[in-house]
mmCIF file of C-alpha atoms and ligand atoms in Angstrom:
data_model
loop_
_atom_site.group_PDB
_atom_site.id
_atom_site.type_symbol
_atom_site.label_atom_id
_atom_site.label_comp_id
_atom_site.label_asym_id
_atom_site.label_seq_id
_atom_site.Cartn_x
_atom_site.Cartn_y
_atom_site.Cartn_z
ATOM 1 C CA UNK H 1 -19.214 -7.354 41.602
ATOM 2 C CA UNK H 2 -22.470 -6.312 40.017
ATOM 3 C CA UNK H 3 -25.195 -8.901 39.692
ATOM 4 C CA UNK H 4 -26.138 -7.126 36.460
ATOM 5 C CA UNK H 5 -23.199 -8.687 34.656
ATOM 6 C CA UNK H 6 -24.465 -11.528 32.517
ATOM 7 C CA UNK H 7 -23.054 -14.351 30.470
ATOM 8 C CA UNK H 8 -23.967 -14.236 26.786
ATOM 9 C CA UNK H 9 -25.295 -17.417 25.248
ATOM 10 C CA UNK H 10 -23.554 -18.387 22.013
ATOM 11 C CA UNK H 11 -25.148 -21.837 21.600
ATOM 12 C CA UNK H 12 -27.603 -23.809 23.739
ATOM 13 C CA UNK H 13 -24.833 -24.895 26.060
ATOM 14 C CA UNK H 14 -21.943 -22.471 25.545
ATOM 15 C CA UNK H 15 -21.662 -19.024 27.080
ATOM 16 C CA UNK H 16 -19.284 -16.141 26.691
ATOM 17 C CA UNK H 17 -18.177 -15.236 30.225
ATOM 18 C CA UNK H 18 -15.257 -12.923 29.515
ATOM 19 C CA UNK H 19 -14.562 -9.282 30.298
ATOM 20 C CA UNK H 20 -14.654 -6.102 28.258
ATOM 21 C CA UNK H 21 -11.757 -3.728 28.813
ATOM 22 C CA UNK H 22 -13.109 -0.452 27.507
ATOM 23 C CA UNK H 23 -10.244 1.559 29.005
ATOM 24 C CA UNK H 24 -7.037 -0.082 27.805
ATOM 25 C CA UNK H 25 -5.120 2.049 25.313
ATOM 26 C CA UNK H 26 -1.660 0.500 25.607
ATOM 27 C CA UNK H 27 -1.375 -3.277 25.491
ATOM 28 C CA UNK H 28 2.326 -3.904 26.127
ATOM 29 C CA UNK H 29 3.194 -1.268 23.546
ATOM 30 C CA UNK H 30 0.377 -2.066 21.103
ATOM 31 C CA UNK H 31 -1.891 0.989 20.839
ATOM 32 C CA UNK H 32 -5.414 -0.248 21.523
ATOM 33 C CA UNK H 33 -7.545 2.759 20.646
ATOM 34 C CA UNK H 34 -10.631 0.532 20.589
ATOM 35 C CA UNK H 35 -9.956 -1.208 23.920
ATOM 36 C CA UNK H 36 -10.089 -4.996 24.059
ATOM 37 C CA UNK H 37 -11.890 -8.022 25.414
ATOM 38 C CA UNK H 38 -10.535 -11.016 27.289
ATOM 39 C CA UNK H 39 -12.831 -13.816 26.237
ATOM 40 C CA UNK H 40 -13.554 -16.848 28.381
ATOM 41 C CA UNK H 41 -16.122 -19.489 27.504
ATOM 42 C CA UNK H 42 -18.259 -21.718 29.694
ATOM 43 C CA UNK H 43 -19.289 -25.129 28.373
ATOM 44 C CA UNK H 44 -22.241 -26.748 30.077
ATOM 45 C CA UNK H 45 -21.855 -30.548 29.992
ATOM 46 C CA UNK H 46 -21.625 -33.281 32.621
ATOM 47 C CA UNK H 47 -18.202 -31.851 33.320
ATOM 48 C CA UNK H 48 -18.711 -28.089 33.308
ATOM 49 C CA UNK H 49 -15.684 -26.540 31.658
ATOM 50 C CA UNK H 50 -14.208 -23.065 31.481
ATOM 51 C CA UNK H 51 -12.037 -22.274 28.462
ATOM 52 C CA UNK H 52 -9.422 -19.693 29.462
ATOM 53 C CA UNK H 53 -9.791 -17.007 32.081
ATOM 54 C CA UNK H 54 -9.182 -13.251 31.919
ATOM 55 C CA UNK H 55 -6.700 -10.625 33.106
ATOM 56 C CA UNK H 56 -6.323 -10.768 36.880
ATOM 57 C CA UNK H 57 -8.116 -7.461 37.461
ATOM 58 C CA UNK H 58 -11.201 -8.762 35.627
ATOM 59 C CA UNK H 59 -11.584 -12.011 37.550
ATOM 60 C CA UNK H 60 -14.638 -10.835 39.489
ATOM 61 C CA UNK H 61 -16.307 -9.692 36.268
ATOM 62 C CA UNK H 62 -15.782 -13.163 34.775
ATOM 63 C CA UNK H 63 -17.028 -14.896 37.926
ATOM 64 C CA UNK H 64 -20.118 -12.664 37.991
ATOM 65 C CA UNK H 65 -20.926 -13.612 34.407
ATOM 66 C CA UNK H 66 -20.426 -17.299 35.195
ATOM 67 C CA UNK H 67 -22.665 -16.903 38.268
ATOM 68 C CA UNK H 68 -25.485 -15.658 36.024
ATOM 69 C CA UNK H 69 -25.587 -19.202 34.556
ATOM 70 C CA UNK H 70 -24.330 -21.571 37.250
ATOM 71 C CA UNK H 71 -22.739 -21.568 40.645
ATOM 72 C CA UNK H 72 -19.027 -21.026 39.739
ATOM 73 C CA UNK H 73 -18.069 -23.759 42.198
ATOM 74 C CA UNK H 74 -19.747 -26.237 39.870
ATOM 75 C CA UNK H 75 -16.946 -25.795 37.319
ATOM 76 C CA UNK H 76 -15.172 -29.135 36.951
ATOM 77 C CA UNK H 77 -12.471 -28.356 34.418
ATOM 78 C CA UNK H 78 -10.511 -25.321 33.325
ATOM 79 C CA UNK H 79 -8.616 -25.401 30.036
ATOM 80 C CA UNK H 80 -5.828 -22.842 29.629
ATOM 81 C CA UNK H 81 -5.169 -22.398 25.925
ATOM 82 C CA UNK H 82 -2.556 -19.690 26.449
ATOM 83 C CA UNK H 83 -0.413 -18.659 29.413
ATOM 84 C CA UNK H 84 -0.021 -14.952 28.729
ATOM 85 C CA UNK H 85 -1.319 -12.890 31.641
ATOM 86 C CA UNK H 86 -4.304 -11.475 29.768
ATOM 87 C CA UNK H 87 -5.774 -15.005 29.727
ATOM 88 C CA UNK H 88 -4.149 -16.683 32.690
ATOM 89 C CA UNK H 89 -3.859 -13.770 35.122
ATOM 90 C CA UNK H 90 -7.121 -14.735 36.827
ATOM 91 C CA UNK H 91 -6.360 -18.475 36.777
ATOM 92 C CA UNK H 92 -4.864 -18.923 40.271
ATOM 93 C CA UNK H 93 -7.637 -16.910 41.965
ATOM 94 C CA UNK H 94 -10.292 -18.696 39.900
ATOM 95 C CA UNK H 95 -8.877 -22.087 40.837
ATOM 96 C CA UNK H 96 -8.789 -21.037 44.490
ATOM 97 C CA UNK H 97 -12.411 -19.947 44.343
ATOM 98 C CA UNK H 98 -14.054 -22.663 42.250
ATOM 99 C CA UNK H 99 -11.747 -25.563 43.134
ATOM 100 C CA UNK H 100 -12.017 -27.393 39.813
ATOM 101 C CA UNK H 101 -11.317 -31.083 39.612
ATOM 102 C CA UNK H 102 -8.691 -30.523 36.919
ATOM 103 C CA UNK H 103 -6.833 -27.799 35.028
ATOM 104 C CA UNK H 104 -5.509 -28.580 31.545
ATOM 105 C CA UNK H 105 -2.853 -26.935 29.391
ATOM 106 C CA UNK H 106 -0.389 -27.985 26.720
ATOM 107 C CA UNK H 107 2.917 -29.430 27.892
ATOM 108 C CA UNK H 108 4.585 -26.076 27.282
ATOM 109 C CA UNK H 109 1.577 -24.445 28.943
ATOM 110 C CA UNK H 110 2.211 -26.437 32.118
ATOM 111 C CA UNK H 111 5.791 -25.158 32.094
ATOM 112 C CA UNK H 112 4.790 -21.561 31.391
ATOM 113 C CA UNK H 113 1.962 -21.477 33.957
ATOM 114 C CA UNK H 114 4.296 -22.999 36.537
ATOM 115 C CA UNK H 115 6.943 -20.356 35.819
ATOM 116 C CA UNK H 116 4.348 -17.593 36.017
ATOM 117 C CA UNK H 117 2.502 -18.638 39.168
ATOM 118 C CA UNK H 118 4.354 -21.433 40.992
ATOM 119 C CA UNK H 119 0.825 -22.795 41.454
ATOM 120 C CA UNK H 120 -0.255 -24.906 44.379
ATOM 121 C CA UNK H 121 -2.607 -26.847 42.105
ATOM 122 C CA UNK H 122 -1.860 -29.526 39.571
ATOM 123 C CA UNK H 123 -1.993 -28.809 35.840
ATOM 124 C CA UNK H 124 -2.502 -31.740 33.492
ATOM 125 C CA UNK H 125 -0.660 -31.664 30.165
ATOM 126 C CA UNK H 126 -2.565 -32.436 26.976
ATOM 127 C CA UNK H 127 -1.150 -32.861 23.485
ATOM 128 C CA UNK H 128 -2.336 -32.590 19.913
ATOM 129 C CA UNK H 129 -4.916 -35.282 19.240
ATOM 130 C CA UNK H 130 -5.798 -35.841 22.896
ATOM 131 C CA UNK H 131 -9.506 -35.869 23.624
ATOM 132 C CA UNK H 132 -11.316 -34.993 26.800
ATOM 133 C CA UNK H 133 -14.763 -36.434 27.401
ATOM 134 C CA UNK H 134 -16.962 -33.919 29.175
ATOM 135 C CA UNK H 135 -19.964 -36.256 29.176
ATOM 136 C CA UNK H 136 -22.110 -35.338 26.226
ATOM 137 C CA UNK H 137 -19.388 -33.172 24.737
ATOM 138 C CA UNK H 138 -15.842 -33.838 23.614
ATOM 139 C CA UNK H 139 -12.858 -31.508 23.524
ATOM 140 C CA UNK H 140 -9.848 -32.190 21.360
ATOM 141 C CA UNK H 141 -6.603 -30.279 21.539
ATOM 142 C CA UNK H 142 -4.315 -28.885 18.865
ATOM 143 C CA UNK H 143 -0.983 -27.463 20.006
ATOM 144 C CA UNK H 144 -0.030 -24.329 18.082
ATOM 145 C CA UNK H 145 3.519 -23.757 19.324
ATOM 146 C CA UNK H 146 4.834 -20.249 18.758
ATOM 147 C CA UNK H 147 1.453 -18.988 17.658
ATOM 148 C CA UNK H 148 2.323 -16.906 19.314
ATOM 149 C CA UNK H 149 3.885 -18.384 22.472
ATOM 150 C CA UNK H 150 5.421 -21.837 22.959
ATOM 151 C CA UNK H 151 2.428 -22.876 25.083
ATOM 152 C CA UNK H 152 -0.343 -21.751 22.716
ATOM 153 C CA UNK H 153 -2.981 -24.292 21.752
ATOM 154 C CA UNK H 154 -6.445 -24.522 20.224
ATOM 155 C CA UNK H 155 -9.287 -26.460 21.789
ATOM 156 C CA UNK H 156 -11.961 -27.863 19.487
ATOM 157 C CA UNK H 157 -15.438 -28.732 20.737
ATOM 158 C CA UNK H 158 -16.539 -31.551 18.465
ATOM 159 C CA UNK H 159 -20.292 -31.657 18.989
ATOM 160 C CA UNK H 160 -20.758 -27.890 18.605
ATOM 161 C CA UNK H 161 -18.000 -27.529 15.986
ATOM 162 C CA UNK H 162 -16.413 -24.590 17.781
ATOM 163 C CA UNK H 163 -12.704 -23.844 17.586
ATOM 164 C CA UNK H 164 -11.458 -21.966 20.652
ATOM 165 C CA UNK H 165 -8.416 -20.351 19.098
ATOM 166 C CA UNK H 166 -6.945 -18.209 21.925
ATOM 167 C CA UNK H 167 -5.155 -15.182 20.383
ATOM 168 C CA UNK H 168 -5.345 -16.441 16.781
ATOM 169 C CA UNK H 169 -7.978 -14.724 14.619
ATOM 170 C CA UNK H 170 -8.451 -12.199 17.421
ATOM 171 C CA UNK H 171 -8.447 -8.435 17.521
ATOM 172 C CA UNK H 172 -8.340 -5.725 20.142
ATOM 173 C CA UNK H 173 -11.872 -4.404 19.905
ATOM 174 C CA UNK H 174 -14.003 -3.714 22.961
ATOM 175 C CA UNK H 175 -17.600 -4.248 21.937
ATOM 176 C CA UNK H 176 -20.869 -5.459 23.324
ATOM 177 C CA UNK H 177 -21.715 -7.121 20.005
ATOM 178 C CA UNK H 178 -20.368 -10.641 20.272
ATOM 179 C CA UNK H 179 -20.258 -11.749 16.648
ATOM 180 C CA UNK H 180 -18.182 -10.458 13.751
ATOM 181 C CA UNK H 181 -21.250 -10.300 11.494
ATOM 182 C CA UNK H 182 -22.796 -7.694 13.801
ATOM 183 C CA UNK H 183 -19.938 -5.282 13.052
ATOM 184 C CA UNK H 184 -18.825 -3.060 10.184
ATOM 185 C CA UNK H 185 -16.479 -5.321 8.168
ATOM 186 C CA UNK H 186 -14.102 -2.429 7.435
ATOM 187 C CA UNK H 187 -13.445 -2.096 11.167
ATOM 188 C CA UNK H 188 -13.154 -5.877 11.539
ATOM 189 C CA UNK H 189 -10.625 -6.046 8.709
ATOM 190 C CA UNK H 190 -8.523 -3.173 10.031
ATOM 191 C CA UNK H 191 -8.450 -4.513 13.593
ATOM 192 C CA UNK H 192 -7.729 -8.089 12.407
ATOM 193 C CA UNK H 193 -4.952 -6.822 10.173
ATOM 194 C CA UNK H 194 -3.555 -4.720 12.989
ATOM 195 C CA UNK H 195 -3.572 -7.717 15.323
ATOM 196 C CA UNK H 196 -1.902 -9.905 12.712
ATOM 197 C CA UNK H 197 0.744 -7.290 11.887
ATOM 198 C CA UNK H 198 1.617 -6.568 15.501
ATOM 199 C CA UNK H 199 1.354 -10.006 17.098
ATOM 200 C CA UNK H 200 1.576 -12.729 14.469
ATOM 201 C CA UNK H 201 3.753 -11.370 11.659
ATOM 202 C CA UNK H 202 7.004 -12.906 13.000
ATOM 203 C CA UNK H 203 5.432 -16.377 12.736
ATOM 204 C CA UNK H 204 4.010 -16.422 9.217
ATOM 205 C CA UNK H 205 5.722 -19.699 8.290
ATOM 206 C CA UNK H 206 4.092 -21.424 11.245
ATOM 207 C CA UNK H 207 0.723 -19.898 10.391
ATOM 208 C CA UNK H 208 0.879 -21.278 6.861
ATOM 209 C CA UNK H 209 1.781 -24.703 8.258
ATOM 210 C CA UNK H 210 -1.085 -24.516 10.739
ATOM 211 C CA UNK H 211 -3.590 -23.466 8.081
ATOM 212 C CA UNK H 212 -2.435 -26.418 5.980
ATOM 213 C CA UNK H 213 -2.796 -28.894 8.825
ATOM 214 C CA UNK H 214 -6.211 -27.473 9.772
ATOM 215 C CA UNK H 215 -7.244 -28.017 6.143
ATOM 216 C CA UNK H 216 -5.965 -31.601 6.281
ATOM 217 C CA UNK H 217 -7.880 -32.243 9.510
ATOM 218 C CA UNK H 218 -10.989 -31.132 7.658
ATOM 219 C CA UNK H 219 -12.656 -30.051 10.877
ATOM 220 C CA UNK H 220 -16.154 -28.730 10.416
ATOM 221 C CA UNK H 221 -16.058 -25.292 12.045
ATOM 222 C CA UNK H 222 -19.237 -23.394 12.842
ATOM 223 C CA UNK H 223 -17.504 -20.793 14.996
ATOM 224 C CA UNK H 224 -14.028 -19.579 15.758
ATOM 225 C CA UNK H 225 -14.151 -18.272 19.294
ATOM 226 C CA UNK H 226 -11.008 -16.247 19.920
ATOM 227 C CA UNK H 227 -9.702 -14.774 23.153
ATOM 228 C CA UNK H 228 -9.916 -11.165 21.896
ATOM 229 C CA UNK H 229 -12.741 -9.465 20.049
ATOM 230 C CA UNK H 230 -15.846 -10.894 18.401
ATOM 231 C CA UNK H 231 -16.551 -14.488 17.350
ATOM 232 C CA UNK H 232 -16.347 -15.610 13.722
ATOM 233 C CA UNK H 233 -19.209 -17.645 12.277
ATOM 234 C CA UNK H 234 -20.728 -18.515 8.885
ATOM 235 C CA UNK H 235 -18.996 -17.186 5.784
ATOM 236 C CA UNK H 236 -16.817 -14.899 7.902
ATOM 237 C CA UNK H 237 -14.779 -17.944 8.939
ATOM 238 C CA UNK H 238 -13.578 -18.418 5.372
ATOM 239 C CA UNK H 239 -12.939 -14.693 5.120
ATOM 240 C CA UNK H 240 -10.549 -14.629 8.073
ATOM 241 C CA UNK H 241 -8.819 -17.853 7.002
ATOM 242 C CA UNK H 242 -8.259 -16.280 3.582
ATOM 243 C CA UNK H 243 -6.925 -13.082 5.137
ATOM 244 C CA UNK H 244 -4.503 -15.053 7.319
ATOM 245 C CA UNK H 245 -3.316 -17.038 4.348
ATOM 246 C CA UNK H 246 -2.715 -13.888 2.294
ATOM 247 C CA UNK H 247 -1.038 -11.914 5.070
ATOM 248 C CA UNK H 248 1.212 -14.863 5.884
ATOM 249 C CA UNK H 249 2.601 -14.972 2.363
ATOM 250 C CA UNK H 250 3.298 -11.203 2.478
ATOM 251 C CA UNK H 251 2.736 -10.689 -1.230
ATOM 252 C CA UNK H 252 3.888 -7.552 -3.026
ATOM 253 C CA UNK H 253 1.317 -4.777 -2.675
ATOM 254 C CA UNK H 254 1.019 -1.622 -4.839
ATOM 255 C CA UNK H 255 1.492 0.666 -1.871
ATOM 256 C CA UNK H 256 4.393 2.439 -0.185
ATOM 257 C CA UNK H 257 4.675 3.583 3.411
ATOM 258 C CA UNK H 258 6.774 6.600 4.340
ATOM 259 C CA UNK H 259 7.634 7.092 7.992
ATOM 260 C CA UNK H 260 9.601 10.056 9.222
ATOM 261 C CA UNK H 261 10.115 12.539 12.004
ATOM 262 C CA UNK H 262 11.323 16.084 11.658
ATOM 263 C CA UNK H 263 12.965 18.781 13.801
ATOM 264 C CA UNK H 264 12.453 21.973 11.802
ATOM 265 C CA UNK H 265 10.431 20.753 8.857
ATOM 266 C CA UNK H 266 13.183 19.833 6.382
ATOM 267 C CA UNK H 267 12.761 16.057 6.582
ATOM 268 C CA UNK H 268 8.985 16.603 6.361
ATOM 269 C CA UNK H 269 9.433 18.540 3.104
ATOM 270 C CA UNK H 270 11.518 15.708 1.708
ATOM 271 C CA UNK H 271 8.812 13.207 2.690
ATOM 272 C CA UNK H 272 6.186 15.222 0.812
ATOM 273 C CA UNK H 273 8.268 15.284 -2.374
ATOM 274 C CA UNK H 274 9.005 11.544 -2.172
ATOM 275 C CA UNK H 275 5.279 10.869 -1.668
ATOM 276 C CA UNK H 276 4.429 13.015 -4.716
ATOM 277 C CA UNK H 277 6.933 11.080 -6.788
ATOM 278 C CA UNK H 278 5.449 7.737 -5.732
ATOM 279 C CA UNK H 279 1.914 8.969 -6.425
ATOM 280 C CA UNK H 280 2.926 10.094 -9.905
ATOM 281 C CA UNK H 281 3.510 6.434 -10.803
ATOM 282 C CA UNK H 282 0.011 5.393 -9.703
ATOM 283 C CA UNK H 283 1.209 3.591 -6.569
ATOM 284 C CA UNK H 284 -0.701 4.318 -3.367
ATOM 285 C CA UNK H 285 1.280 6.020 -0.639
ATOM 286 C CA UNK H 286 0.689 6.321 3.095
ATOM 287 C CA UNK H 287 2.805 8.932 4.835
ATOM 288 C CA UNK H 288 3.037 8.517 8.593
ATOM 289 C CA UNK H 289 4.744 11.315 10.539
ATOM 290 C CA UNK H 290 5.821 9.619 13.759
ATOM 291 C CA UNK H 291 4.828 12.664 15.794
ATOM 292 C CA UNK H 292 1.248 11.547 15.211
ATOM 293 C CA UNK H 293 1.435 7.843 14.375
ATOM 294 C CA UNK H 294 2.016 5.042 16.820
ATOM 295 C CA UNK H 295 4.213 2.068 16.026
ATOM 296 C CA UNK H 296 1.272 -0.351 15.840
ATOM 297 C CA UNK H 297 -0.374 1.758 13.128
ATOM 298 C CA UNK H 298 2.899 1.804 11.193
ATOM 299 C CA UNK H 299 3.172 -2.005 11.457
ATOM 300 C CA UNK H 300 -0.388 -2.381 10.176
ATOM 301 C CA UNK H 301 0.187 -0.101 7.201
ATOM 302 C CA UNK H 302 3.445 -1.911 6.449
ATOM 303 C CA UNK H 303 1.673 -5.278 6.230
ATOM 304 C CA UNK H 304 -0.044 -4.426 2.942
ATOM 305 C CA UNK H 305 2.792 -2.384 1.451
ATOM 306 C CA UNK H 306 5.579 -3.159 -0.957
ATOM 307 C CA UNK H 307 7.934 -0.368 0.108
ATOM 308 C CA UNK H 308 9.126 1.165 3.347
ATOM 309 C CA UNK H 309 10.729 4.597 3.049
ATOM 310 C CA UNK H 310 12.191 6.071 6.230
ATOM 311 C CA UNK H 311 13.298 9.602 7.032
ATOM 312 C CA UNK H 312 15.091 11.068 10.025
ATOM 313 C CA UNK H 313 17.032 14.172 10.909
ATOM 314 C CA UNK H 314 20.427 13.606 12.489
ATOM 315 C CA UNK H 315 20.226 14.475 16.166
ATOM 316 C CA UNK H 316 23.417 14.317 18.251
ATOM 317 C CA UNK H 317 24.979 12.051 15.607
ATOM 318 C CA UNK H 318 22.082 9.605 15.843
ATOM 319 C CA UNK H 319 18.679 9.013 14.306
ATOM 320 C CA UNK H 320 15.699 10.648 15.922
ATOM 321 C CA UNK H 321 14.473 8.621 18.957
ATOM 322 C CA UNK H 322 11.020 8.058 17.437
ATOM 323 C CA UNK H 323 12.643 6.358 14.419
ATOM 324 C CA UNK H 324 14.799 4.177 16.679
ATOM 325 C CA UNK H 325 11.661 3.113 18.562
ATOM 326 C CA UNK H 326 9.574 2.327 15.494
ATOM 327 C CA UNK H 327 12.344 0.667 13.490
ATOM 328 C CA UNK H 328 13.382 -1.529 16.424
ATOM 329 C CA UNK H 329 9.757 -2.607 16.713
ATOM 330 C CA UNK H 330 9.316 -3.221 12.971
ATOM 331 C CA UNK H 331 12.569 -5.195 12.801
ATOM 332 C CA UNK H 332 11.239 -7.584 15.457
ATOM 333 C CA UNK H 333 8.142 -8.206 13.358
ATOM 334 C CA UNK H 334 10.320 -9.588 10.536
ATOM 335 C CA UNK H 335 8.474 -8.179 7.512
ATOM 336 C CA UNK H 336 9.293 -9.642 4.089
ATOM 337 C CA UNK H 337 9.250 -8.600 0.438
ATOM 338 C CA UNK H 338 9.853 -4.894 0.922
ATOM 339 C CA UNK H 339 11.963 -2.460 -1.035
ATOM 340 C CA UNK H 340 13.084 0.708 0.694
ATOM 341 C CA UNK H 341 15.133 3.864 0.928
ATOM 342 C CA UNK H 342 16.107 6.505 3.461
ATOM 343 C CA UNK H 343 16.261 10.275 3.597
ATOM 344 C CA UNK H 344 16.835 13.073 6.063
ATOM 345 C CA UNK H 345 18.311 16.447 6.820
ATOM 346 C CA UNK H 346 21.199 17.232 9.126
ATOM 347 C CA UNK H 347 23.192 20.155 10.476
ATOM 348 C CA UNK H 348 26.864 19.196 10.408
ATOM 349 C CA UNK H 349 27.415 15.438 10.705
ATOM 350 C CA UNK H 350 24.566 13.540 9.013
ATOM 351 C CA UNK H 351 24.897 9.991 10.345
ATOM 352 C CA UNK H 352 21.145 9.312 10.244
ATOM 353 C CA UNK H 353 21.138 7.872 6.708
ATOM 354 C CA UNK H 354 23.842 5.370 7.604
ATOM 355 C CA UNK H 355 21.858 4.160 10.624
ATOM 356 C CA UNK H 356 18.537 4.095 8.766
ATOM 357 C CA UNK H 357 20.087 2.028 5.983
ATOM 358 C CA UNK H 358 21.500 -0.358 8.565
ATOM 359 C CA UNK H 359 18.052 -0.828 10.104
ATOM 360 C CA UNK H 360 16.508 -1.470 6.691
ATOM 361 C CA UNK H 361 19.257 -3.908 5.722
ATOM 362 C CA UNK H 362 18.852 -5.772 9.022
ATOM 363 C CA UNK H 363 15.136 -6.050 8.203
ATOM 364 C CA UNK H 364 15.948 -7.571 4.787
ATOM 365 C CA UNK H 365 14.467 -4.539 3.082
ATOM 366 C CA UNK H 366 16.043 -4.222 -0.370
ATOM 367 C CA UNK H 367 17.531 -0.725 -0.687
ATOM 368 C CA UNK H 368 16.955 0.868 -4.052
ATOM 369 C CA UNK H 369 19.041 3.962 -3.262
ATOM 370 C CA UNK H 370 21.943 4.974 -1.020
ATOM 371 C CA UNK H 371 19.623 7.513 0.566
ATOM 372 C CA UNK H 372 19.232 11.266 0.254
ATOM 373 C CA UNK H 373 20.944 13.546 2.768
ATOM 374 C CA UNK H 374 20.560 17.283 2.825
ATOM 375 C CA UNK H 375 22.246 19.909 4.991
ATOM 376 C CA UNK H 376 19.768 22.080 6.884
ATOM 377 C CA UNK H 377 17.020 22.885 4.358
ATOM 378 C CA UNK H 378 16.325 21.161 1.024
ATOM 379 C CA UNK H 379 16.478 23.403 -2.042
ATOM 380 C CA UNK H 380 14.503 22.844 -5.247
ATOM 381 C CA UNK H 381 17.174 20.538 -6.669
ATOM 382 C CA UNK H 382 17.078 18.309 -3.570
ATOM 383 C CA UNK H 383 13.298 18.225 -3.548
ATOM 384 C CA UNK H 384 13.457 17.204 -7.192
ATOM 385 C CA UNK H 385 15.863 14.422 -6.201
ATOM 386 C CA UNK H 386 13.349 13.328 -3.536
ATOM 387 C CA UNK H 387 10.542 13.359 -6.109
ATOM 388 C CA UNK H 388 12.683 11.206 -8.400
ATOM 389 C CA UNK H 389 13.392 8.792 -5.573
ATOM 390 C CA UNK H 390 9.620 8.488 -5.133
ATOM 391 C CA UNK H 391 9.239 7.837 -8.867
ATOM 392 C CA UNK H 392 11.962 5.188 -8.691
ATOM 393 C CA UNK H 393 10.205 3.460 -5.775
ATOM 394 C CA UNK H 394 6.851 3.526 -7.578
ATOM 395 C CA UNK H 395 8.307 2.298 -10.865
ATOM 396 C CA UNK H 396 10.252 -0.492 -9.172
ATOM 397 C CA UNK H 397 7.103 -1.694 -7.415
ATOM 398 C CA UNK H 398 5.165 -1.583 -10.690
ATOM 399 C CA UNK H 399 7.899 -3.520 -12.459
ATOM 400 C CA UNK H 400 7.888 -6.227 -9.789
ATOM 401 C CA UNK H 401 4.089 -6.377 -9.730
ATOM 402 C CA UNK H 402 4.036 -6.832 -13.501
ATOM 403 C CA UNK H 403 6.484 -9.695 -13.250
ATOM 404 C CA UNK H 404 4.574 -11.609 -10.619
HETATM 405 FE FE1 FEO Z 1 -3.953 -12.320 24.325
HETATM 406 FE FE2 FEO Z 1 -0.865 -13.671 23.831
HETATM 407 O O1 FEO Z 1 -2.268 -12.979 24.806
#
């Protein structure tokens, strides 16, 4: 591995020693157009400590960065905050190479790492409130079960006031600039929102509880060092905490998302009329044809919307495969506080509306219509009906927003 690879100093005694994955575009189904980073952090103290590792394929890159600061074999401790492969994949090979005195993980982390690797090294379990004296520095641990895996935990470095938060507050953004404040905040917000919508949305109750307990702990935090994307510091820490708090409550937003696919353009025409109807009420609309929108983009747009309108042709008595894909994905994310409706064209059977409505109902989306079905091609009267459905969606959102 190239000797040019360097660690990046983030304080006098802490270094970023992770890896930048410029190439990844599909992260287990999450479209990562901006690539990602797998962040690992090196703490220089009497007991030299590595916080997390990287994806297995990037182990040599991480070791090269560590070697730009110290001999990797001088690492005494490794803390694994999260067992998913993008952070633990390089753990066994790193342990084999540097032979640390100890490896730490949460109790559930010990179980998960054991099930992943059947390791031939011991892993010591730590729990919330446990402290680890590094000699001159102190780590304390906060388990964050189901945020987003059972094993997930935060590690807090008391003297430097750094919260190592594993996936939380992260984003998939490959970049050489290490701090959030070196980036365009519009990009930071979009990528944070996308990460939240696609990874954390099913666990909003736990996030609110965690934010509350972090507040009660009253930890001074100078930096939040996540496992993906740039590091938060200064006022940006409050910004991301506020975003997480807002997104977790899933408030009603004055925006509607329309997703659809189309075979011969009829369902697309219906989508356009529905969008026009929504717009006429002053509510923002985002129309996402699934032929050109990936499921992670849809999830992100859904996060700050109050309505989800779905359209599909009937194909072989079913919904279009792209709708089945996206709706299955969205259902797993467990969105809340949405109203919705369905629409679509068909040739001779027309089951799509029934299936779309079932998906929406399963997602706890409140249907405001039975749906609009049209045979073959919508005429002016049907397009008018679509426009009126859009108006009804917009007016219902306005009514609910006014009653908040
Ligand atoms: Fe970045 Fe849950 O792994």
